[in-house]
Amino acid sequence: MKKVVIAIDSFKGCLSSFEAGAAVAAGVRAACPNSEVVVQPVADGGEGMQDVLIAATGGRRIALQAHAPLMELHDTYYGISGDGRTAFVEMASISGLPLVPEHRRNPMLTTTFGTGELICDALERGCRDFVIGIGGSATNDAGLGMLQALGFRFTDREGRTLGEDTALCGGMLAQVCGIDSSAVHPALSESRFRVACDVRNPFCGPDGAAFVFGPQKGADEAMVAELDAGMQHLAKVIQEHTGRDIVSVAGAGAAGGMGGGLLAFFDAELEPGIALLLDVLHFSDLIADADLVLTGEGKADRQTLMGKVPSGILAAAAARQIPVVLLAGSVEDAEMLTAAGFLGVFPITLAPVSLQEAMEPAYAQNNLRRTAMQVCRLLDYNRVGR
Protein backbone atom coordinates (compact mmCIF):
# COMPACT_ATOMS: atom_id res chain seq x y z
CA MET A 1 0.00 0.00 0.00
CA LYS A 2 1.31 3.41 -0.94
CA LYS A 3 -0.65 5.52 1.57
CA VAL A 4 -2.55 4.76 4.76
CA VAL A 5 -4.53 7.43 6.62
CA ILE A 6 -5.26 6.98 10.33
CA ALA A 7 -8.17 8.91 11.88
CA ILE A 8 -9.08 7.36 15.20
CA ASP A 9 -11.15 8.83 18.02
CA SER A 10 -9.92 8.98 21.59
CA PHE A 11 -10.43 5.95 23.81
CA LYS A 12 -12.26 7.78 26.59
CA GLY A 13 -10.42 7.63 29.91
CA CYS A 14 -7.50 5.84 28.28
CA LEU A 15 -5.89 7.38 25.17
CA SER A 16 -6.26 10.68 23.36
CA SER A 17 -6.82 10.69 19.62
CA PHE A 18 -3.18 11.73 19.21
CA GLU A 19 -1.94 8.80 21.33
CA ALA A 20 -4.22 6.23 19.72
CA GLY A 21 -3.22 7.42 16.25
CA ALA A 22 0.49 7.15 17.07
CA ALA A 23 0.04 3.57 18.30
CA VAL A 24 -1.81 2.54 15.14
CA ALA A 25 0.83 4.26 12.99
CA ALA A 26 3.57 2.24 14.65
CA GLY A 27 1.74 -0.95 13.68
CA VAL A 28 1.21 0.18 10.09
CA ARG A 29 4.89 1.11 9.67
CA ALA A 30 5.96 -2.24 11.08
CA ALA A 31 3.85 -4.05 8.47
CA CYS A 32 4.36 -1.66 5.55
CA PRO A 33 7.66 0.18 6.04
CA ASN A 34 7.51 1.76 2.58
CA SER A 35 4.00 3.16 2.93
CA GLU A 36 3.24 6.82 3.55
CA VAL A 37 1.43 6.95 6.88
CA VAL A 38 -0.68 10.01 7.75
CA VAL A 39 -2.15 10.44 11.23
CA GLN A 40 -5.08 12.85 11.53
CA PRO A 41 -6.39 13.30 15.08
CA VAL A 42 -10.18 13.58 15.17
CA ALA A 43 -13.09 14.10 17.56
CA ASP A 44 -16.87 14.03 17.29
CA GLY A 45 -17.56 17.62 18.30
CA GLY A 46 -17.35 17.04 22.03
CA GLU A 47 -14.31 16.65 24.23
CA GLY A 48 -11.08 16.98 22.26
CA MET A 49 -12.41 18.81 19.19
CA GLN A 50 -10.82 22.08 20.21
CA ASP A 51 -7.32 20.61 20.56
CA VAL A 52 -7.63 18.73 17.27
CA LEU A 53 -8.49 21.94 15.43
CA ILE A 54 -5.75 23.92 17.13
CA ALA A 55 -3.16 21.35 16.06
CA ALA A 56 -4.54 20.94 12.53
CA THR A 57 -4.50 24.66 11.79
CA GLY A 58 -1.16 25.44 13.41
CA GLY A 59 -3.05 27.47 15.98
CA ARG A 60 -2.52 28.30 19.62
CA ARG A 61 -4.26 28.15 22.95
CA ILE A 62 -5.53 31.33 24.53
CA ALA A 63 -5.47 30.97 28.32
CA LEU A 64 -7.72 33.20 30.40
CA GLN A 65 -10.06 33.31 33.36
CA ALA A 66 -13.82 33.29 32.85
CA HIS A 67 -16.92 32.53 34.89
CA ALA A 68 -17.95 28.92 35.45
CA PRO A 69 -21.65 27.89 35.58
CA LEU A 70 -22.14 29.19 39.15
CA MET A 71 -20.11 32.35 38.41
CA GLU A 72 -16.87 31.42 40.15
CA LEU A 73 -13.78 32.52 38.21
CA HIS A 74 -12.12 29.55 36.56
CA ASP A 75 -8.94 29.03 34.52
CA THR A 76 -9.76 27.90 31.01
CA TYR A 77 -8.72 28.31 27.37
CA TYR A 78 -9.97 28.33 23.81
CA GLY A 79 -8.14 28.06 20.50
CA ILE A 80 -7.31 30.39 17.63
CA SER A 81 -6.28 29.10 14.22
CA GLY A 82 -2.84 29.83 12.83
CA ASP A 83 -4.15 32.59 10.56
CA GLY A 84 -5.83 34.29 13.52
CA ARG A 85 -9.21 34.27 11.84
CA THR A 86 -11.06 31.38 13.50
CA ALA A 87 -11.79 30.72 17.17
CA PHE A 88 -12.38 27.20 18.48
CA VAL A 89 -14.52 27.13 21.62
CA GLU A 90 -15.64 24.13 23.67
CA MET A 91 -18.59 25.21 25.77
CA ALA A 92 -17.83 22.46 28.30
CA SER A 93 -14.46 24.04 29.09
CA ILE A 94 -16.17 26.86 31.00
CA SER A 95 -19.91 26.00 31.16
CA GLY A 96 -19.55 22.25 31.57
CA LEU A 97 -21.20 19.90 34.03
CA PRO A 98 -17.92 18.68 35.61
CA LEU A 99 -17.26 22.26 36.80
CA VAL A 100 -20.24 22.05 39.17
CA PRO A 101 -19.99 19.77 42.24
CA GLU A 102 -22.71 17.15 42.14
CA HIS A 103 -24.45 18.47 45.26
CA ARG A 104 -24.67 21.98 43.73
CA ARG A 105 -26.02 21.06 40.30
CA ASN A 106 -29.13 23.09 39.54
CA PRO A 107 -29.98 24.27 35.99
CA MET A 108 -32.25 26.94 37.46
CA LEU A 109 -29.08 28.67 38.71
CA THR A 110 -26.35 27.81 36.20
CA THR A 111 -25.38 30.18 33.39
CA THR A 112 -23.57 30.23 30.04
CA PHE A 113 -22.08 33.65 30.83
CA GLY A 114 -18.54 32.24 30.70
CA THR A 115 -18.99 30.93 27.16
CA GLY A 116 -19.98 34.45 26.13
CA GLU A 117 -16.80 35.75 27.76
CA LEU A 118 -14.68 33.41 25.63
CA ILE A 119 -16.47 34.52 22.45
CA CYS A 120 -16.04 38.17 23.45
CA ASP A 121 -12.31 37.71 24.04
CA ALA A 122 -11.93 36.08 20.62
CA LEU A 123 -13.84 38.92 18.96
CA GLU A 124 -11.47 41.40 20.62
CA ARG A 125 -8.53 39.48 19.16
CA GLY A 126 -9.95 39.81 15.65
CA CYS A 127 -11.64 36.43 15.17
CA ARG A 128 -14.70 36.51 12.95
CA ASP A 129 -15.24 32.82 12.31
CA PHE A 130 -16.24 30.55 15.18
CA VAL A 131 -16.43 26.78 15.57
CA ILE A 132 -18.22 25.99 18.82
CA GLY A 133 -18.74 22.60 20.44
CA ILE A 134 -21.78 22.65 22.71
CA GLY A 135 -21.77 19.23 24.36
CA GLY A 136 -21.52 18.53 28.08
CA SER A 137 -23.09 21.68 29.49
CA ALA A 138 -24.33 22.24 33.03
CA THR A 139 -26.89 24.79 31.88
CA ASN A 140 -30.47 25.25 30.69
CA ASP A 141 -30.55 29.00 30.10
CA ALA A 142 -31.02 28.92 26.28
CA GLY A 143 -27.78 30.87 25.96
CA LEU A 144 -29.11 33.93 27.83
CA GLY A 145 -25.94 34.18 29.93
CA MET A 146 -23.76 34.00 26.84
CA LEU A 147 -25.83 36.69 25.12
CA GLN A 148 -25.67 38.89 28.23
CA ALA A 149 -21.87 38.70 28.22
CA LEU A 150 -21.90 39.86 24.60
CA GLY A 151 -23.99 42.95 25.31
CA PHE A 152 -27.58 41.81 24.86
CA ARG A 153 -29.99 43.26 27.42
CA PHE A 154 -33.12 41.42 28.50
CA THR A 155 -36.03 43.13 30.24
CA ASP A 156 -39.07 42.04 32.22
CA ARG A 157 -42.69 43.05 31.61
CA GLU A 158 -42.07 46.35 33.45
CA GLY A 159 -39.11 47.16 31.19
CA ARG A 160 -36.58 46.61 33.97
CA THR A 161 -33.25 45.05 33.03
CA LEU A 162 -32.86 41.47 34.18
CA GLY A 163 -29.57 40.37 35.65
CA GLU A 164 -28.13 43.80 36.43
CA ASP A 165 -26.29 42.38 39.45
CA THR A 166 -26.05 38.74 38.41
CA ALA A 167 -25.76 36.52 35.37
CA LEU A 168 -28.89 35.37 33.58
CA CYS A 169 -29.74 31.73 34.26
CA GLY A 170 -32.41 29.09 33.72
CA GLY A 171 -34.60 30.40 36.49
CA MET A 172 -35.04 33.71 34.65
CA LEU A 173 -36.33 32.34 31.33
CA ALA A 174 -39.98 33.08 32.09
CA GLN A 175 -39.21 36.65 33.16
CA VAL A 176 -37.90 37.77 29.76
CA CYS A 177 -40.37 39.97 27.91
CA GLY A 178 -38.10 42.26 25.92
CA ILE A 179 -34.75 42.10 24.14
CA ASP A 180 -32.45 45.08 23.50
CA SER A 181 -29.57 44.43 21.10
CA SER A 182 -28.41 48.03 20.75
CA ALA A 183 -25.25 47.50 22.83
CA VAL A 184 -24.09 44.12 21.50
CA HIS A 185 -20.49 43.66 20.44
CA PRO A 186 -20.24 45.35 17.02
CA ALA A 187 -18.14 42.56 15.49
CA LEU A 188 -20.95 40.02 15.90
CA SER A 189 -22.70 41.36 12.81
CA GLU A 190 -19.76 40.31 10.64
CA SER A 191 -19.07 36.97 12.32
CA ARG A 192 -19.99 33.43 11.28
CA PHE A 193 -20.82 30.68 13.76
CA ARG A 194 -20.64 26.96 13.04
CA VAL A 195 -21.87 24.78 15.88
CA ALA A 196 -20.97 21.15 16.47
CA CYS A 197 -24.31 19.74 17.57
CA ASP A 198 -24.83 16.01 17.86
CA VAL A 199 -28.31 15.92 19.35
CA ARG A 200 -31.48 16.55 17.37
CA ASN A 201 -33.78 17.61 20.21
CA PRO A 202 -36.12 20.57 19.69
CA PHE A 203 -35.94 23.68 21.85
CA CYS A 204 -38.77 22.72 24.20
CA GLY A 205 -41.62 20.28 24.74
CA PRO A 206 -41.50 16.58 25.75
CA ASP A 207 -38.37 15.96 23.66
CA GLY A 208 -36.84 19.34 24.36
CA ALA A 209 -33.90 20.57 26.41
CA ALA A 210 -35.47 20.60 29.87
CA PHE A 211 -37.31 17.28 29.80
CA VAL A 212 -34.52 15.27 28.15
CA PHE A 213 -31.38 16.79 29.63
CA GLY A 214 -32.53 18.70 32.71
CA PRO A 215 -32.49 15.73 35.12
CA GLN A 216 -28.85 14.90 34.43
CA LYS A 217 -27.98 18.52 35.26
CA GLY A 218 -29.66 18.35 38.65
CA ALA A 219 -33.28 19.26 37.90
CA ASP A 220 -36.12 17.55 39.73
CA GLU A 221 -39.60 17.13 38.20
CA ALA A 222 -40.80 20.53 39.35
CA MET A 223 -37.69 22.24 37.97
CA VAL A 224 -38.05 20.44 34.64
CA ALA A 225 -41.63 21.65 34.28
CA GLU A 226 -40.67 25.22 35.21
CA LEU A 227 -37.67 25.23 32.86
CA ASP A 228 -39.74 23.94 29.95
CA ALA A 229 -42.45 26.52 30.56
CA GLY A 230 -39.73 29.16 30.58
CA MET A 231 -38.35 27.85 27.29
CA GLN A 232 -41.82 27.90 25.73
CA HIS A 233 -42.24 31.50 26.85
CA LEU A 234 -38.78 32.60 25.70
CA ALA A 235 -39.29 31.03 22.28
CA LYS A 236 -42.28 33.32 21.73
CA VAL A 237 -40.29 36.38 22.80
CA ILE A 238 -37.42 35.38 20.50
CA GLN A 239 -39.80 34.96 17.56
CA GLU A 240 -41.28 38.41 18.19
CA HIS A 241 -37.79 39.96 18.33
CA THR A 242 -35.95 38.04 15.59
CA GLY A 243 -38.68 36.53 13.45
CA ARG A 244 -37.14 33.07 14.03
CA ASP A 245 -39.36 30.22 15.22
CA ILE A 246 -36.93 27.88 16.96
CA VAL A 247 -39.39 25.71 18.91
CA SER A 248 -39.19 22.64 16.67
CA VAL A 249 -35.79 23.10 15.04
CA ALA A 250 -33.68 19.95 15.36
CA GLY A 251 -30.73 20.70 17.62
CA ALA A 252 -32.19 23.87 19.11
CA GLY A 253 -32.50 22.05 22.44
CA ALA A 254 -28.83 21.08 22.54
CA ALA A 255 -26.86 22.23 25.60
CA GLY A 256 -29.94 23.46 27.44
CA GLY A 257 -31.19 25.49 24.49
CA MET A 258 -27.81 26.96 23.58
CA GLY A 259 -28.31 25.63 20.05
CA GLY A 260 -31.51 27.64 19.74
CA GLY A 261 -29.92 30.78 21.16
CA LEU A 262 -27.01 30.63 18.72
CA LEU A 263 -29.37 29.93 15.84
CA ALA A 264 -31.79 32.74 16.64
CA PHE A 265 -29.35 35.53 17.44
CA PHE A 266 -26.26 34.66 15.36
CA ASP A 267 -27.83 32.74 12.47
CA ALA A 268 -25.53 29.88 13.43
CA GLU A 269 -25.26 26.69 11.42
CA LEU A 270 -26.00 23.61 13.55
CA GLU A 271 -24.00 20.71 12.13
CA PRO A 272 -23.16 17.13 13.18
CA GLY A 273 -19.86 17.37 15.03
CA ILE A 274 -17.81 14.89 13.02
CA ALA A 275 -19.08 16.28 9.69
CA LEU A 276 -18.16 19.81 10.74
CA LEU A 277 -14.72 18.71 11.93
CA LEU A 278 -13.90 16.76 8.77
CA ASP A 279 -14.95 19.71 6.64
CA VAL A 280 -12.70 22.11 8.57
CA LEU A 281 -9.83 19.60 8.30
CA HIS A 282 -10.36 19.16 4.51
CA PHE A 283 -10.38 15.45 5.23
CA SER A 284 -11.73 14.47 1.82
CA ASP A 285 -8.65 16.02 0.19
CA LEU A 286 -6.35 14.35 2.71
CA ILE A 287 -7.56 10.86 1.81
CA ALA A 288 -7.90 11.44 -1.94
CA ASP A 289 -4.94 9.21 -2.85
CA ALA A 290 -5.10 6.82 0.12
CA ASP A 291 -5.29 3.05 -0.26
CA LEU A 292 -6.71 2.47 3.21
CA VAL A 293 -8.22 4.40 6.10
CA LEU A 294 -7.99 3.10 9.67
CA THR A 295 -10.43 4.47 12.21
CA GLY A 296 -11.69 3.44 15.63
CA GLU A 297 -13.00 4.19 19.11
CA GLY A 298 -13.12 2.65 22.55
CA LYS A 299 -16.33 0.70 22.00
CA ALA A 300 -17.88 -0.04 18.62
CA ASP A 301 -21.55 -1.00 18.42
CA ARG A 302 -24.75 0.15 16.70
CA GLN A 303 -24.31 3.58 18.32
CA THR A 304 -21.16 3.96 16.21
CA LEU A 305 -23.38 4.52 13.18
CA MET A 306 -25.27 7.38 14.82
CA GLY A 307 -22.97 10.30 14.13
CA LYS A 308 -19.86 9.10 15.92
CA VAL A 309 -16.33 9.50 14.54
CA PRO A 310 -16.05 6.17 12.65
CA SER A 311 -19.34 6.73 10.84
CA GLY A 312 -18.19 10.13 9.64
CA ILE A 313 -14.86 8.70 8.50
CA LEU A 314 -16.67 5.90 6.70
CA ALA A 315 -18.95 8.32 4.84
CA ALA A 316 -16.02 10.49 3.72
CA ALA A 317 -13.99 7.50 2.54
CA ALA A 318 -16.94 5.81 0.83
CA ALA A 319 -17.43 8.92 -1.29
CA ARG A 320 -13.95 8.26 -2.69
CA GLN A 321 -14.33 4.47 -2.73
CA ILE A 322 -11.55 3.96 -0.18
CA PRO A 323 -11.82 0.98 2.19
CA VAL A 324 -12.12 1.63 5.94
CA VAL A 325 -11.14 -0.72 8.76
CA LEU A 326 -12.52 -0.14 12.26
CA LEU A 327 -10.46 -0.93 15.38
CA ALA A 328 -12.06 -0.82 18.83
CA GLY A 329 -11.41 -1.77 22.41
CA SER A 330 -14.55 -3.89 22.31
CA VAL A 331 -16.99 -4.73 19.52
CA GLU A 332 -20.71 -5.45 19.50
CA ASP A 333 -23.10 -5.61 16.53
CA ALA A 334 -20.21 -6.51 14.20
CA GLU A 335 -22.51 -7.72 11.42
CA MET A 336 -24.39 -4.43 11.46
CA LEU A 337 -21.13 -2.49 11.28
CA THR A 338 -19.79 -4.48 8.34
CA ALA A 339 -23.14 -4.18 6.58
CA ALA A 340 -22.81 -0.40 6.96
CA GLY A 341 -19.68 -0.53 4.82
CA PHE A 342 -16.61 -1.13 6.98
CA LEU A 343 -14.20 -3.51 5.25
CA GLY A 344 -13.50 -5.12 8.61
CA VAL A 345 -14.22 -4.58 12.30
CA PHE A 346 -11.58 -5.75 14.77
CA PRO A 347 -11.51 -5.80 18.58
CA ILE A 348 -7.99 -5.10 19.79
CA THR A 349 -8.08 -7.15 23.02
CA LEU A 350 -6.90 -10.74 22.54
CA ALA A 351 -7.75 -12.39 25.84
CA PRO A 352 -10.32 -11.82 28.59
CA VAL A 353 -9.03 -9.09 30.90
CA SER A 354 -10.58 -6.73 33.42
CA LEU A 355 -11.84 -3.38 32.20
CA GLN A 356 -9.22 -1.72 34.38
CA GLU A 357 -6.41 -3.62 32.66
CA ALA A 358 -7.90 -3.09 29.19
CA MET A 359 -7.89 0.68 29.82
CA GLU A 360 -4.27 0.85 30.94
CA PRO A 361 -2.74 3.22 28.34
CA ALA A 362 0.35 1.10 27.64
CA TYR A 363 -1.76 -2.05 27.28
CA ALA A 364 -4.21 -0.37 24.90
CA GLN A 365 -1.42 1.19 22.85
CA ASN A 366 0.28 -2.17 22.40
CA ASN A 367 -3.02 -3.78 21.38
CA LEU A 368 -3.69 -1.06 18.83
CA ARG A 369 -0.17 -1.38 17.40
CA ARG A 370 -0.39 -5.17 17.15
CA THR A 371 -3.87 -5.23 15.60
CA ALA A 372 -3.02 -2.53 13.06
CA MET A 373 0.13 -4.44 12.10
CA GLN A 374 -1.78 -7.69 11.55
CA VAL A 375 -4.52 -6.00 9.51
CA CYS A 376 -2.02 -4.23 7.28
CA ARG A 377 0.13 -7.33 6.79
CA LEU A 378 -2.91 -9.19 5.54
CA LEU A 379 -4.22 -6.40 3.31
CA ASP A 380 -0.78 -5.66 1.85
CA TYR A 381 -0.21 -9.34 1.13
CA ASN A 382 -3.52 -9.62 -0.67
CA ARG A 383 -2.81 -6.43 -2.60
CA VAL A 384 0.67 -7.38 -3.77
CA GLY A 385 -0.06 -11.08 -4.23
CA ARG A 386 2.20 -14.04 -3.60
XYZ file of C-alpha atoms in Angstrom:
386
model
C 0.000 0.000 0.000
C 1.309 3.411 -0.939
C -0.653 5.524 1.570
C -2.550 4.763 4.757
C -4.531 7.425 6.618
C -5.263 6.985 10.332
C -8.169 8.906 11.881
C -9.082 7.360 15.203
C -11.153 8.828 18.023
C -9.919 8.982 21.595
C -10.426 5.948 23.812
C -12.258 7.784 26.589
C -10.424 7.634 29.908
C -7.502 5.839 28.281
C -5.891 7.382 25.174
C -6.256 10.681 23.357
C -6.819 10.688 19.615
C -3.185 11.733 19.214
C -1.943 8.796 21.331
C -4.221 6.228 19.717
C -3.218 7.419 16.254
C 0.488 7.153 17.068
C 0.042 3.571 18.297
C -1.809 2.544 15.136
C 0.826 4.264 12.992
C 3.574 2.235 14.650
C 1.742 -0.953 13.683
C 1.211 0.179 10.085
C 4.886 1.112 9.674
C 5.964 -2.243 11.083
C 3.847 -4.048 8.468
C 4.361 -1.662 5.554
C 7.658 0.183 6.039
C 7.513 1.761 2.581
C 4.000 3.162 2.931
C 3.235 6.816 3.545
C 1.429 6.954 6.883
C -0.675 10.005 7.749
C -2.150 10.435 11.233
C -5.079 12.845 11.528
C -6.389 13.296 15.083
C -10.182 13.577 15.172
C -13.087 14.096 17.564
C -16.873 14.034 17.288
C -17.558 17.622 18.298
C -17.353 17.041 22.033
C -14.311 16.646 24.232
C -11.076 16.983 22.263
C -12.413 18.808 19.194
C -10.815 22.077 20.212
C -7.321 20.615 20.562
C -7.626 18.729 17.270
C -8.494 21.936 15.429
C -5.746 23.925 17.132
C -3.159 21.350 16.061
C -4.540 20.936 12.529
C -4.502 24.660 11.792
C -1.161 25.443 13.410
C -3.055 27.473 15.977
C -2.516 28.301 19.617
C -4.261 28.146 22.948
C -5.533 31.331 24.533
C -5.467 30.970 28.320
C -7.722 33.197 30.396
C -10.063 33.308 33.355
C -13.821 33.289 32.854
C -16.918 32.535 34.886
C -17.951 28.921 35.447
C -21.651 27.892 35.579
C -22.140 29.190 39.149
C -20.115 32.351 38.409
C -16.870 31.421 40.147
C -13.776 32.520 38.210
C -12.116 29.548 36.561
C -8.935 29.033 34.524
C -9.761 27.900 31.010
C -8.720 28.307 27.372
C -9.972 28.334 23.814
C -8.141 28.065 20.497
C -7.313 30.393 17.630
C -6.277 29.105 14.216
C -2.838 29.827 12.826
C -4.154 32.595 10.565
C -5.828 34.293 13.517
C -9.207 34.265 11.844
C -11.065 31.378 13.498
C -11.789 30.723 17.168
C -12.382 27.203 18.480
C -14.518 27.125 21.625
C -15.639 24.127 23.672
C -18.594 25.209 25.770
C -17.827 22.463 28.297
C -14.456 24.038 29.095
C -16.172 26.864 31.001
C -19.909 26.003 31.161
C -19.545 22.250 31.567
C -21.203 19.902 34.034
C -17.915 18.680 35.613
C -17.264 22.256 36.800
C -20.237 22.052 39.170
C -19.992 19.774 42.237
C -22.712 17.150 42.140
C -24.449 18.472 45.260
C -24.669 21.981 43.731
C -26.015 21.063 40.295
C -29.127 23.092 39.535
C -29.976 24.268 35.992
C -32.248 26.943 37.464
C -29.078 28.672 38.706
C -26.346 27.806 36.201
C -25.381 30.175 33.385
C -23.569 30.227 30.041
C -22.082 33.646 30.833
C -18.545 32.237 30.699
C -18.994 30.932 27.161
C -19.976 34.446 26.135
C -16.801 35.755 27.763
C -14.678 33.411 25.629
C -16.467 34.524 22.455
C -16.042 38.171 23.449
C -12.313 37.706 24.038
C -11.934 36.077 20.621
C -13.837 38.922 18.960
C -11.472 41.404 20.618
C -8.534 39.476 19.165
C -9.945 39.806 15.646
C -11.642 36.425 15.167
C -14.701 36.515 12.949
C -15.238 32.816 12.311
C -16.239 30.553 15.183
C -16.427 26.785 15.574
C -18.225 25.995 18.817
C -18.742 22.597 20.445
C -21.779 22.651 22.712
C -21.767 19.233 24.363
C -21.520 18.531 28.079
C -23.089 21.675 29.488
C -24.328 22.244 33.035
C -26.891 24.791 31.875
C -30.467 25.246 30.689
C -30.551 29.002 30.099
C -31.020 28.919 26.280
C -27.781 30.873 25.960
C -29.106 33.927 27.830
C -25.945 34.183 29.930
C -23.764 34.003 26.837
C -25.828 36.693 25.117
C -25.675 38.888 28.232
C -21.865 38.696 28.219
C -21.897 39.855 24.604
C -23.987 42.950 25.314
C -27.583 41.811 24.861
C -29.989 43.260 27.424
C -33.124 41.416 28.496
C -36.032 43.134 30.237
C -39.071 42.038 32.221
C -42.692 43.053 31.610
C -42.066 46.351 33.451
C -39.109 47.165 31.187
C -36.576 46.605 33.967
C -33.251 45.055 33.025
C -32.862 41.473 34.179
C -29.565 40.369 35.655
C -28.128 43.797 36.435
C -26.288 42.376 39.453
C -26.049 38.743 38.412
C -25.760 36.524 35.373
C -28.894 35.372 33.580
C -29.737 31.732 34.261
C -32.406 29.087 33.723
C -34.600 30.404 36.489
C -35.043 33.708 34.647
C -36.332 32.341 31.333
C -39.985 33.080 32.088
C -39.214 36.654 33.162
C -37.896 37.767 29.763
C -40.369 39.969 27.914
C -38.100 42.259 25.920
C -34.751 42.102 24.139
C -32.453 45.076 23.501
C -29.574 44.431 21.097
C -28.411 48.032 20.750
C -25.252 47.501 22.826
C -24.087 44.119 21.496
C -20.486 43.661 20.437
C -20.239 45.348 17.017
C -18.144 42.557 15.491
C -20.946 40.022 15.899
C -22.696 41.358 12.815
C -19.758 40.311 10.638
C -19.069 36.966 12.317
C -19.986 33.434 11.283
C -20.816 30.678 13.765
C -20.642 26.962 13.042
C -21.874 24.784 15.881
C -20.974 21.149 16.474
C -24.311 19.743 17.569
C -24.831 16.007 17.858
C -28.310 15.921 19.348
C -31.482 16.551 17.370
C -33.775 17.614 20.209
C -36.125 20.566 19.694
C -35.941 23.681 21.848
C -38.774 22.717 24.198
C -41.618 20.275 24.743
C -41.496 16.581 25.753
C -38.368 15.957 23.660
C -36.837 19.344 24.365
C -33.900 20.567 26.406
C -35.466 20.604 29.866
C -37.308 17.280 29.799
C -34.525 15.269 28.146
C -31.376 16.786 29.630
C -32.532 18.696 32.710
C -32.487 15.734 35.122
C -28.846 14.898 34.427
C -27.984 18.515 35.259
C -29.662 18.349 38.653
C -33.283 19.257 37.902
C -36.122 17.546 39.734
C -39.597 17.125 38.198
C -40.799 20.533 39.347
C -37.690 22.240 37.970
C -38.045 20.442 34.645
C -41.633 21.650 34.280
C -40.668 25.221 35.212
C -37.673 25.234 32.864
C -39.737 23.936 29.950
C -42.450 26.517 30.565
C -39.734 29.161 30.578
C -38.349 27.849 27.289
C -41.819 27.900 25.726
C -42.241 31.503 26.849
C -38.776 32.595 25.704
C -39.287 31.033 22.278
C -42.283 33.324 21.728
C -40.294 36.379 22.798
C -37.422 35.377 20.502
C -39.802 34.964 17.562
C -41.276 38.412 18.194
C -37.792 39.957 18.331
C -35.950 38.037 15.592
C -38.679 36.530 13.451
C -37.145 33.074 14.031
C -39.362 30.219 15.222
C -36.930 27.881 16.957
C -39.395 25.706 18.908
C -39.194 22.636 16.671
C -35.787 23.101 15.042
C -33.679 19.951 15.358
C -30.726 20.701 17.615
C -32.187 23.869 19.106
C -32.503 22.052 22.435
C -28.830 21.075 22.537
C -26.863 22.225 25.600
C -29.940 23.464 27.439
C -31.194 25.494 24.485
C -27.811 26.957 23.576
C -28.315 25.626 20.048
C -31.510 27.637 19.739
C -29.918 30.776 21.165
C -27.013 30.635 18.722
C -29.374 29.926 15.839
C -31.790 32.737 16.635
C -29.345 35.529 17.440
C -26.257 34.661 15.355
C -27.834 32.735 12.467
C -25.528 29.879 13.432
C -25.260 26.689 11.415
C -25.998 23.611 13.550
C -24.001 20.707 12.134
C -23.161 17.128 13.184
C -19.863 17.365 15.035
C -17.814 14.892 13.018
C -19.082 16.278 9.691
C -18.156 19.811 10.736
C -14.716 18.714 11.928
C -13.898 16.761 8.773
C -14.947 19.713 6.642
C -12.701 22.113 8.568
C -9.831 19.597 8.299
C -10.358 19.164 4.508
C -10.382 15.446 5.232
C -11.731 14.471 1.817
C -8.650 16.017 0.185
C -6.351 14.353 2.713
C -7.564 10.858 1.813
C -7.901 11.440 -1.945
C -4.938 9.205 -2.851
C -5.104 6.818 0.124
C -5.289 3.046 -0.264
C -6.713 2.466 3.208
C -8.219 4.404 6.098
C -7.995 3.101 9.667
C -10.434 4.472 12.214
C -11.687 3.437 15.629
C -12.996 4.194 19.105
C -13.124 2.650 22.552
C -16.334 0.696 22.005
C -17.884 -0.043 18.623
C -21.548 -1.003 18.416
C -24.748 0.145 16.703
C -24.314 3.580 18.317
C -21.163 3.962 16.208
C -23.384 4.519 13.176
C -25.273 7.382 14.823
C -22.971 10.302 14.132
C -19.856 9.096 15.925
C -16.331 9.497 14.536
C -16.053 6.167 12.647
C -19.342 6.733 10.841
C -18.187 10.132 9.639
C -14.855 8.703 8.503
C -16.668 5.898 6.696
C -18.948 8.320 4.845
C -16.024 10.491 3.719
C -13.991 7.497 2.542
C -16.938 5.813 0.831
C -17.432 8.925 -1.292
C -13.949 8.260 -2.686
C -14.328 4.466 -2.731
C -11.549 3.961 -0.176
C -11.819 0.976 2.188
C -12.117 1.629 5.936
C -11.137 -0.719 8.760
C -12.517 -0.138 12.257
C -10.463 -0.931 15.384
C -12.059 -0.823 18.830
C -11.409 -1.770 22.415
C -14.550 -3.887 22.307
C -16.992 -4.733 19.521
C -20.711 -5.454 19.503
C -23.095 -5.608 16.527
C -20.210 -6.512 14.198
C -22.509 -7.721 11.415
C -24.395 -4.428 11.464
C -21.127 -2.494 11.278
C -19.787 -4.479 8.342
C -23.143 -4.177 6.583
C -22.807 -0.398 6.957
C -19.676 -0.533 4.819
C -16.610 -1.131 6.984
C -14.202 -3.508 5.254
C -13.501 -5.121 8.609
C -14.216 -4.584 12.300
C -11.576 -5.749 14.774
C -11.510 -5.796 18.577
C -7.985 -5.102 19.793
C -8.075 -7.149 23.015
C -6.896 -10.737 22.540
C -7.750 -12.391 25.838
C -10.317 -11.819 28.588
C -9.032 -9.093 30.902
C -10.579 -6.729 33.422
C -11.842 -3.383 32.199
C -9.223 -1.724 34.382
C -6.408 -3.623 32.659
C -7.899 -3.088 29.194
C -7.894 0.675 29.824
C -4.272 0.847 30.936
C -2.738 3.221 28.343
C 0.354 1.100 27.640
C -1.757 -2.051 27.283
C -4.213 -0.367 24.904
C -1.419 1.188 22.846
C 0.281 -2.170 22.397
C -3.019 -3.785 21.383
C -3.694 -1.062 18.834
C -0.172 -1.375 17.404
C -0.390 -5.173 17.147
C -3.871 -5.232 15.598
C -3.021 -2.531 13.058
C 0.126 -4.442 12.098
C -1.778 -7.692 11.549
C -4.516 -6.000 9.512
C -2.021 -4.225 7.279
C 0.130 -7.330 6.791
C -2.909 -9.187 5.542
C -4.218 -6.400 3.307
C -0.779 -5.656 1.850
C -0.205 -9.339 1.126
C -3.524 -9.618 -0.673
C -2.812 -6.428 -2.595
C 0.669 -7.383 -3.771
C -0.058 -11.079 -4.229
C 2.201 -14.041 -3.602
